Coordinates of C-alpha atoms in Angstrom, one line a residue:
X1 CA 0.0 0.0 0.0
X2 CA 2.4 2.3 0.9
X3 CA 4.7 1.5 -2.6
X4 CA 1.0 2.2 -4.6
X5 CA 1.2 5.9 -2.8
X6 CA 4.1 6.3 -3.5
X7 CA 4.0 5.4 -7.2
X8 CA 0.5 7.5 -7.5
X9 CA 2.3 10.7 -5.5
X10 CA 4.9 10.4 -8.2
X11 CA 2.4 9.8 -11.1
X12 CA 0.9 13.0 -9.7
X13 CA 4.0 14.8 -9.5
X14 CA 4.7 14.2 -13.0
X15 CA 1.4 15.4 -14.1
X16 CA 2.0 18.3 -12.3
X17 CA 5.1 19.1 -13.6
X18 CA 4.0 18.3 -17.6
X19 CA 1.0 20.4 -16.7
X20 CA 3.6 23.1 -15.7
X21 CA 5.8 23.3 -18.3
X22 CA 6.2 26.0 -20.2
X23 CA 4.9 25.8 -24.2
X24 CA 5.4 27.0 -27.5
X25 CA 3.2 29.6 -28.5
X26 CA 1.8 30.2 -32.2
X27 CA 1.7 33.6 -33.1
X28 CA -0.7 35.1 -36.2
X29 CA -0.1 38.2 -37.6
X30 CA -2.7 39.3 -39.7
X31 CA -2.3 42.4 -41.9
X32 CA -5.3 44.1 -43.2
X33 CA -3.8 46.2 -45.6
X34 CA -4.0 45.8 -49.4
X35 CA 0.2 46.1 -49.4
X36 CA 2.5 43.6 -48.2
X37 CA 4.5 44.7 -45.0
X38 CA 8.4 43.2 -44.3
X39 CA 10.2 43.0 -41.1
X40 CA 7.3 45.7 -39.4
X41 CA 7.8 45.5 -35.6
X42 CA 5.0 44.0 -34.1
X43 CA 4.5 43.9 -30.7
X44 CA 2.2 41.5 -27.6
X45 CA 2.5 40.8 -24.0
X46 CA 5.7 39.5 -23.6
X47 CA 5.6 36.2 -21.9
X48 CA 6.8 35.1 -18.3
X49 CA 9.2 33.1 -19.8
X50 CA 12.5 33.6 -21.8
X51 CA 11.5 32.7 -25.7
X52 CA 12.7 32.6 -29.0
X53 CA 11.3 33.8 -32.5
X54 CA 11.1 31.5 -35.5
X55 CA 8.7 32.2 -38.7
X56 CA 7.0 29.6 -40.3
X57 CA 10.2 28.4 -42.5
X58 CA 12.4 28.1 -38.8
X59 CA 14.6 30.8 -39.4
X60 CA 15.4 32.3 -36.4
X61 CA 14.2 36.2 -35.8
X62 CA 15.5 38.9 -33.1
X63 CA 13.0 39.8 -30.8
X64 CA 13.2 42.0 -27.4
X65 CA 11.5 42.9 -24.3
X66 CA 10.7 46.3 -23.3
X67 CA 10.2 48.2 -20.6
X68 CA 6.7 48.2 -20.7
X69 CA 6.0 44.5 -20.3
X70 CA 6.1 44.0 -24.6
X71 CA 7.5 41.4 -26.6
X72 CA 8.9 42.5 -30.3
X73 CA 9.8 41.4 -33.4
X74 CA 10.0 42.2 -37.0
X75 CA 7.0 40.1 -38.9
X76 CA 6.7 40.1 -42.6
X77 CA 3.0 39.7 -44.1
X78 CA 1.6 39.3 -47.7
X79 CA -1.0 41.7 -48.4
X80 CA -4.7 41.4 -46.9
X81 CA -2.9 37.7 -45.5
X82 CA -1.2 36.2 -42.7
X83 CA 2.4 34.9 -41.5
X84 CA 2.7 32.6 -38.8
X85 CA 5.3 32.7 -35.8
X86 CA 6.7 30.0 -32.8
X87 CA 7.4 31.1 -29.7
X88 CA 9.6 28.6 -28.0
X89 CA 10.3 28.8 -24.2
X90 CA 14.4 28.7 -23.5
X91 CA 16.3 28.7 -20.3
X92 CA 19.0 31.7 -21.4
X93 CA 18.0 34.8 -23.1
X94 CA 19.1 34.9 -26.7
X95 CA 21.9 37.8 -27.5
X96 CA 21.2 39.3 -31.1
X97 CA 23.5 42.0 -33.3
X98 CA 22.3 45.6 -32.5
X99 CA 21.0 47.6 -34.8
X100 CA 19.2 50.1 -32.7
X101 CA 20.5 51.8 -29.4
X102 CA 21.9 54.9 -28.1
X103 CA 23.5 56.4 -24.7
X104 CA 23.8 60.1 -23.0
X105 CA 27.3 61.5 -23.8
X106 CA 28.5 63.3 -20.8
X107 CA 31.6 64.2 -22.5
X108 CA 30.3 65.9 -25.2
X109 CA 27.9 68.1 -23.0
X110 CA 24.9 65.8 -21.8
X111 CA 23.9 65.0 -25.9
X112 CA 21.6 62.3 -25.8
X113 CA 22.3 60.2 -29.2
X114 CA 20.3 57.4 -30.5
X115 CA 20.0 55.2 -33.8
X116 CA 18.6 52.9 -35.8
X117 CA 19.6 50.6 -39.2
X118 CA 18.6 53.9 -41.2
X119 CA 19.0 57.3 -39.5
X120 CA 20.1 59.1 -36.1
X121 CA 18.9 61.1 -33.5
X122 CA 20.3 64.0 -31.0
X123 CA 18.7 65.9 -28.3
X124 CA 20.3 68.5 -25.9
X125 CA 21.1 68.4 -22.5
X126 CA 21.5 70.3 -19.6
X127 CA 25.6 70.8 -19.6
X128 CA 24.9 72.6 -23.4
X129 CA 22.6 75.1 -21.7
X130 CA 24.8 75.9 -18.9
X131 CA 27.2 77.0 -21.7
X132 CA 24.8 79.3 -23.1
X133 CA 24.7 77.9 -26.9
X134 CA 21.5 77.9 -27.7
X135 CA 19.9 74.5 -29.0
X136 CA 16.0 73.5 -28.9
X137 CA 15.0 70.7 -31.1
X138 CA 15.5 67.5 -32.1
X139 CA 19.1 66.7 -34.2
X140 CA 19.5 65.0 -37.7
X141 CA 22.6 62.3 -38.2
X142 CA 22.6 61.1 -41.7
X143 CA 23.9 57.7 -42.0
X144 CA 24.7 55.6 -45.6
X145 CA 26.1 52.4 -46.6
X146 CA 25.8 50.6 -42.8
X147 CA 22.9 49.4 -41.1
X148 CA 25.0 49.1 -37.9
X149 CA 25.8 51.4 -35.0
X150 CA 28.3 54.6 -36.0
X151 CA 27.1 57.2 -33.7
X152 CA 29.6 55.6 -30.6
X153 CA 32.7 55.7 -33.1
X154 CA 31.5 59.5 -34.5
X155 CA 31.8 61.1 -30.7
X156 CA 35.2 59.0 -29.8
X157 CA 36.7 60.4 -33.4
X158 CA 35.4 63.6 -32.6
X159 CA 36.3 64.1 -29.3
X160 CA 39.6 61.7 -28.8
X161 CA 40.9 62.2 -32.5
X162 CA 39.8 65.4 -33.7
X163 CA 37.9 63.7 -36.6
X164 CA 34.4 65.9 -37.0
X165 CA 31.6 64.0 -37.7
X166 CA 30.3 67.5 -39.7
X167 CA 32.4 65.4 -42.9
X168 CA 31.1 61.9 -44.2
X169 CA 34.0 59.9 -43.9
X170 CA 32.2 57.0 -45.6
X171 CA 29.1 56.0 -43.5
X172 CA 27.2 59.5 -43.1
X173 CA 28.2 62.4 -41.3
X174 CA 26.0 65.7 -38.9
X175 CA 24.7 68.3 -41.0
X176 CA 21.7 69.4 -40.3
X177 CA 21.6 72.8 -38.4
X178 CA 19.4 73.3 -35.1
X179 CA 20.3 76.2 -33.3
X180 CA 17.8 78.6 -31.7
X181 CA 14.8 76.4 -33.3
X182 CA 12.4 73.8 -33.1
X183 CA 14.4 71.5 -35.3
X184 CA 13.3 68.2 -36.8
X185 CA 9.9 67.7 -34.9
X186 CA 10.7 68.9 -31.5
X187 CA 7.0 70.3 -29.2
X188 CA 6.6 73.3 -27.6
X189 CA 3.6 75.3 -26.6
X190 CA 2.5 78.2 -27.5
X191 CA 0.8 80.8 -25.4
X192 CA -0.4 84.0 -26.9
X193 CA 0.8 82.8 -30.6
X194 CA 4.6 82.3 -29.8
X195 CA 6.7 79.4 -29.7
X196 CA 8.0 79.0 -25.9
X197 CA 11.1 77.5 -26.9
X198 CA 12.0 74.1 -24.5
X199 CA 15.9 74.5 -24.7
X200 CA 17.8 71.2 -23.4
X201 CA 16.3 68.7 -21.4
X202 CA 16.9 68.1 -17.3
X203 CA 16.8 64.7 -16.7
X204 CA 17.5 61.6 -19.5
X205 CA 16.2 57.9 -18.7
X206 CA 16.8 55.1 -20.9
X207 CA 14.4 52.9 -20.8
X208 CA 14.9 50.5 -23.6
X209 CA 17.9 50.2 -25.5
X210 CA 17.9 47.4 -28.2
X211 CA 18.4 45.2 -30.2
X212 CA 15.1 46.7 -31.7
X213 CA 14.0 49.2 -30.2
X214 CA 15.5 52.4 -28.6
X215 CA 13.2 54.3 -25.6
X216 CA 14.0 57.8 -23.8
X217 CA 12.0 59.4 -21.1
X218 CA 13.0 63.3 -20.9
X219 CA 12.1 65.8 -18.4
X220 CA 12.4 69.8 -19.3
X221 CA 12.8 72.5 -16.7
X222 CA 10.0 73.8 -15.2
X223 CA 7.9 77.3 -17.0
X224 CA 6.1 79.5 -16.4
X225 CA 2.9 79.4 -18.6
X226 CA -0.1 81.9 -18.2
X227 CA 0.9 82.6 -15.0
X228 CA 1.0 79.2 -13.9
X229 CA 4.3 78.6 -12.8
X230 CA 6.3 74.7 -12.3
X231 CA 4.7 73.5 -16.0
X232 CA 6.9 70.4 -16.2
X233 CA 6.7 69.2 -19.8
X234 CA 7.5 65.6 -19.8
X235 CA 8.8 63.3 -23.6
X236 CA 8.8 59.5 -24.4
X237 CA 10.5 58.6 -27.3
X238 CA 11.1 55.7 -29.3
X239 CA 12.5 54.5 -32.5
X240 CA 12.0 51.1 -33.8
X241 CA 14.0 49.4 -36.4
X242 CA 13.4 49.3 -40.2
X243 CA 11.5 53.0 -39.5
X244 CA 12.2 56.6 -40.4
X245 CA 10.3 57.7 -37.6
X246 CA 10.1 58.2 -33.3
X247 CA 7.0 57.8 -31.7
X248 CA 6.8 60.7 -29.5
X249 CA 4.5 61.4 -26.6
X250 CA 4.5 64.3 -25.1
X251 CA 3.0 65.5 -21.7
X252 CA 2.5 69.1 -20.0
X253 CA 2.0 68.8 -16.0
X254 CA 0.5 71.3 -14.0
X255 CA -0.8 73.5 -17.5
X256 CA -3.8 76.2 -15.5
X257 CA -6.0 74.9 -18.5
X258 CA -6.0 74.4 -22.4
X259 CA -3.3 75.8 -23.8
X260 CA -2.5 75.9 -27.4
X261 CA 1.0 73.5 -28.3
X262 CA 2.9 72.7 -31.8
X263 CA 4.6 70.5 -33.5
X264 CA 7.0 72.1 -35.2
X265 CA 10.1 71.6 -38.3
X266 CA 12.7 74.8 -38.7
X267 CA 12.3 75.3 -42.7
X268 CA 15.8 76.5 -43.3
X269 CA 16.6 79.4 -46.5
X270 CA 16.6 77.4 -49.2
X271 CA 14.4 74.6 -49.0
X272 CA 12.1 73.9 -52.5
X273 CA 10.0 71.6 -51.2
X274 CA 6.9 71.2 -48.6
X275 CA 3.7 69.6 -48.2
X276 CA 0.9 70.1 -45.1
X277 CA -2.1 68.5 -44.3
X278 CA -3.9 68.3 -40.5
X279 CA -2.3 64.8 -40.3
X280 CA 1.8 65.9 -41.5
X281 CA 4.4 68.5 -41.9
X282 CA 7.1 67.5 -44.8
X283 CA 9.6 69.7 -46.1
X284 CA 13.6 69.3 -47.8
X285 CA 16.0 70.9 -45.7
X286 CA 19.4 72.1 -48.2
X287 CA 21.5 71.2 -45.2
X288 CA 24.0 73.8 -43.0
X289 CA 26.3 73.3 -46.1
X290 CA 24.3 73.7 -49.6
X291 CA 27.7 74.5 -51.6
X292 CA 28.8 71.0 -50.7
X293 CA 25.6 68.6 -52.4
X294 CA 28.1 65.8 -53.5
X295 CA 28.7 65.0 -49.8
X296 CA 26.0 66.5 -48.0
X297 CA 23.3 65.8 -50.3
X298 CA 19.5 66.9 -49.2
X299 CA 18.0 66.1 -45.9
X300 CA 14.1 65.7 -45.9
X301 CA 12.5 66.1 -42.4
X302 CA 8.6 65.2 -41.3
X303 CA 6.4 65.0 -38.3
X304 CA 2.9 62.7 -38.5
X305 CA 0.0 63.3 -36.7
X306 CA -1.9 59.6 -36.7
X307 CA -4.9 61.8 -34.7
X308 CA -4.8 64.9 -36.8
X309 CA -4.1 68.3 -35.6
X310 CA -6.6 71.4 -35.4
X311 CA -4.2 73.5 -38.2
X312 CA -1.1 73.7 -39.7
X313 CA 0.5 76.8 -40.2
X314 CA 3.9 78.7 -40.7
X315 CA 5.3 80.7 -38.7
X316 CA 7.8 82.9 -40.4
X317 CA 11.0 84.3 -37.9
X318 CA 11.8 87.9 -37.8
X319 CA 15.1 89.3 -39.3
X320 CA 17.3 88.6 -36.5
X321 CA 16.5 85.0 -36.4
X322 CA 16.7 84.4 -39.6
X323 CA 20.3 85.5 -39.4
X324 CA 21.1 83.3 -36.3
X325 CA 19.5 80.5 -38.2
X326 CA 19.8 80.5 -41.8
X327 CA 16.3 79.9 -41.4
X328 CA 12.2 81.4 -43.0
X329 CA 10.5 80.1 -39.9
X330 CA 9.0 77.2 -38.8
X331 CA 6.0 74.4 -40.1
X332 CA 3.6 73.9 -37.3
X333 CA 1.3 71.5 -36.3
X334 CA -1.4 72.8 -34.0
X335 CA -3.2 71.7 -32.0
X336 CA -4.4 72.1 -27.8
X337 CA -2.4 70.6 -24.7
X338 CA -4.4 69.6 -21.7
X339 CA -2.6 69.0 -18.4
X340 CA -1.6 66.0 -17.7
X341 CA -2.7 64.5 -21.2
X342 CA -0.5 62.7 -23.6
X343 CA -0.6 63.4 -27.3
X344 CA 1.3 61.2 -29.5
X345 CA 2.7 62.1 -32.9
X346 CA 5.8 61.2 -34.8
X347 CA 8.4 62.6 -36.2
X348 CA 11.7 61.7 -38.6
X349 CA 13.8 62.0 -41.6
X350 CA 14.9 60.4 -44.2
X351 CA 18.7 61.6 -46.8
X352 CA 19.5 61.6 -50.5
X353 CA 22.2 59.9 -50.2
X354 CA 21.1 57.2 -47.9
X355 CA 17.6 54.8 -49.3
X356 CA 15.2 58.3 -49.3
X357 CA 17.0 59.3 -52.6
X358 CA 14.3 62.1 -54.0
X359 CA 11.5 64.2 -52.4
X360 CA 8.9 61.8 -54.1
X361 CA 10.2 58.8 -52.3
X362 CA 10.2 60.9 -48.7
X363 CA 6.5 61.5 -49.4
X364 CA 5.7 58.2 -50.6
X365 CA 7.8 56.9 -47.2
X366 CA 5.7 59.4 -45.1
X367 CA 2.8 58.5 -46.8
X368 CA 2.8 54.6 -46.3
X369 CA 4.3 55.2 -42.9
X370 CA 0.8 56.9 -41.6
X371 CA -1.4 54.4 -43.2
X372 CA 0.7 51.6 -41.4
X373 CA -0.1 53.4 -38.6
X374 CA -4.0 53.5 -39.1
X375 CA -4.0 50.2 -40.0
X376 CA -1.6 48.1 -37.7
X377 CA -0.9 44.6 -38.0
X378 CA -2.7 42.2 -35.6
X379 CA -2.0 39.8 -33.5
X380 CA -3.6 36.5 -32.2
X381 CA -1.9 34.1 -29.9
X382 CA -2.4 30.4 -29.0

């Protein structure tokens, strides 16, 4: 009797433990556009256990967790069909090539610098203001010819070999021109009409950094707005890879009550080209060094508004300005801030000289980018 317990605890035991184990998941991803879609980060629940990515033919696919509890991976879908995907429980955590990531350079005056396989990304921090330079927005780095990492190796040239990242030495180079401006799709409110600049940010959190996706949480002094002082305007930003484009949310705390905010891009003297509708802001951008096309080619720069704004608008900059900026004014996106509420928009840029090679193709990449974002893949799990 006491062998038969035995043998039926163990029985149970085992049961137990099968029952237990950890299983494979099958992934759908469903696409309902009339377009097929290739290596589009998709994105569920991520599970409790460590996993790995296969399609439907076994090759194997990067995938990451994210801060926010998410499991993604880049799924590729005929049009108006299907792919299929295996999740498969392991006991280490895969380690995959990076291809999207970025860090806060204290030695090159709190810059915050991010990437992806197509383009990079610089915001200002608190070290530059103390300097006095003036620098608001969002920071263009053209990249070409590599879909790895170069921003790491342009700051150590720069700074340890006095190698400026302003020339292409043969994967892209820095020349797009900020300054005193709202840049490449930076926010900022605007009480009374006028653009209340944001300058550099006060705190930088990373909150994701790769092998897919890059995530920021920014904080920006406190303002004064209608009176209402301690404003604290609070960013998340992310940039996923295969994508032009951050998604940006950004959040105004302690705002006495609807205030009017923009989205804006500086549209520098010179630039041909530029298109606005309540749901984007696209324009060309000649670049801080027009003379010198061959290497610097043309920069095109766009911000899109998936819930669309109230009005666009431009906002031309007085004579003094435009001499500190080599810049008409700015394209805005307006619409109203509430306190406390997020709105999320996105904003990028694409270069001649990397895969955006004409003003048509930076359209048509804007374009299909905001439809993709209406229409998102889907995702069913069993």
């Amino acid at each position: 009797m006491k062998v038969q317990l035995t043998l039926v605890a163990l029985f149970a035991v085992s049961i137990g433990m099968a029952a237990s184990k950890p299983k494979a998941l099958t992934v759908t991803v469903a696409n309902p556009l009339d377009e097929p879609r290739a290596e589009e980060i998709v994105e569920l629940p991520a599970p409790k256990e460590n996993v790995i990515v296969h399609d439907a033919q076994g090759n194997l696919l990067p995938s990451q967790r994210t801060y926010d509890g998410k499991l993604i991976f880049p799924a590729t879908v005929p049009a108006k069909g299907t792919a299929t995907y295996m999740l498969t429980p392991v006991q280490v955590p895969y380690t995959y090539d990076t291809f999207v990531c970025g860090r806060v350079y204290p030695e090159r005056v709190d810059d915050v610098a991010w990437e992806n396989d197509r383009v990079a990304f610089r915001a200002y921090g608190p070290a530059l203001q103390k300097s006095g330079e003036r620098a608001f927005g969002y920071d263009i780095w053209c990249k070409r010819a590599t879909k790895h990492p170069v921003v790491e190796k342009r700051y150590f040239d720069e700074l340890r070999r006095g190698i400026t990242y302003h020339r292409d030495h043969g994967n892209g180079l820095d020349c797009y021109k900020v300054g005193p401006t709202l840049g490449a799709g930076t926010p900022a409110l605007l009480p009374e009409g006028k653009i209340l600049y944001p300058w550099a940010y006060d705190t930088c959190t990373i909150l994701d950094n790769g092998p897919l996706r890059f995530t920021i949480r920014l904080t920006y002094p406190a303002k004064t707005v209608a009176g209402m002082a301690n404003v604290i305007e609070e960013r998340l930003v992310s940039l996923d890879l295969n994508s032009h484009f951050n998604r940006s949310t950004v959040t105004y705390k302690g705002l006495p009550n609807s205030t009017p905010m923009a989205v804006g891009i500086v549209r520098h003297i010179g630039s041909s080209e530029s298109f606005t509708s309540s749901d984007m802001l696209l324009c060309d951008d000649p670049t801080e060094r027009p003379k010198d096309k061959a290497e610097t080619g043309i920069l095109f720069v766009g911000a899109l508004f998936p819930t669309p704004v109230k009005e666009t608008r431009t906002l031309p900059l007085d004579e003094k300005a435009r001499k500190a900026t080599a810049a008409e004014g700015h394209l805005l996106g307006v619409t109203s801030a509430q306190a406390s509420q997020p709105f999320t928009y996105y904003w990028g840029a694409g270069w001649s000289r990397g895969d955006i090679p004409t003003w048509a193709d930076w359209k048509t990449c804007a374009e299909t980018t905001l439809r993709r974002l209406r229409a998102p893949l889907t995702i069913s799990v069993k």
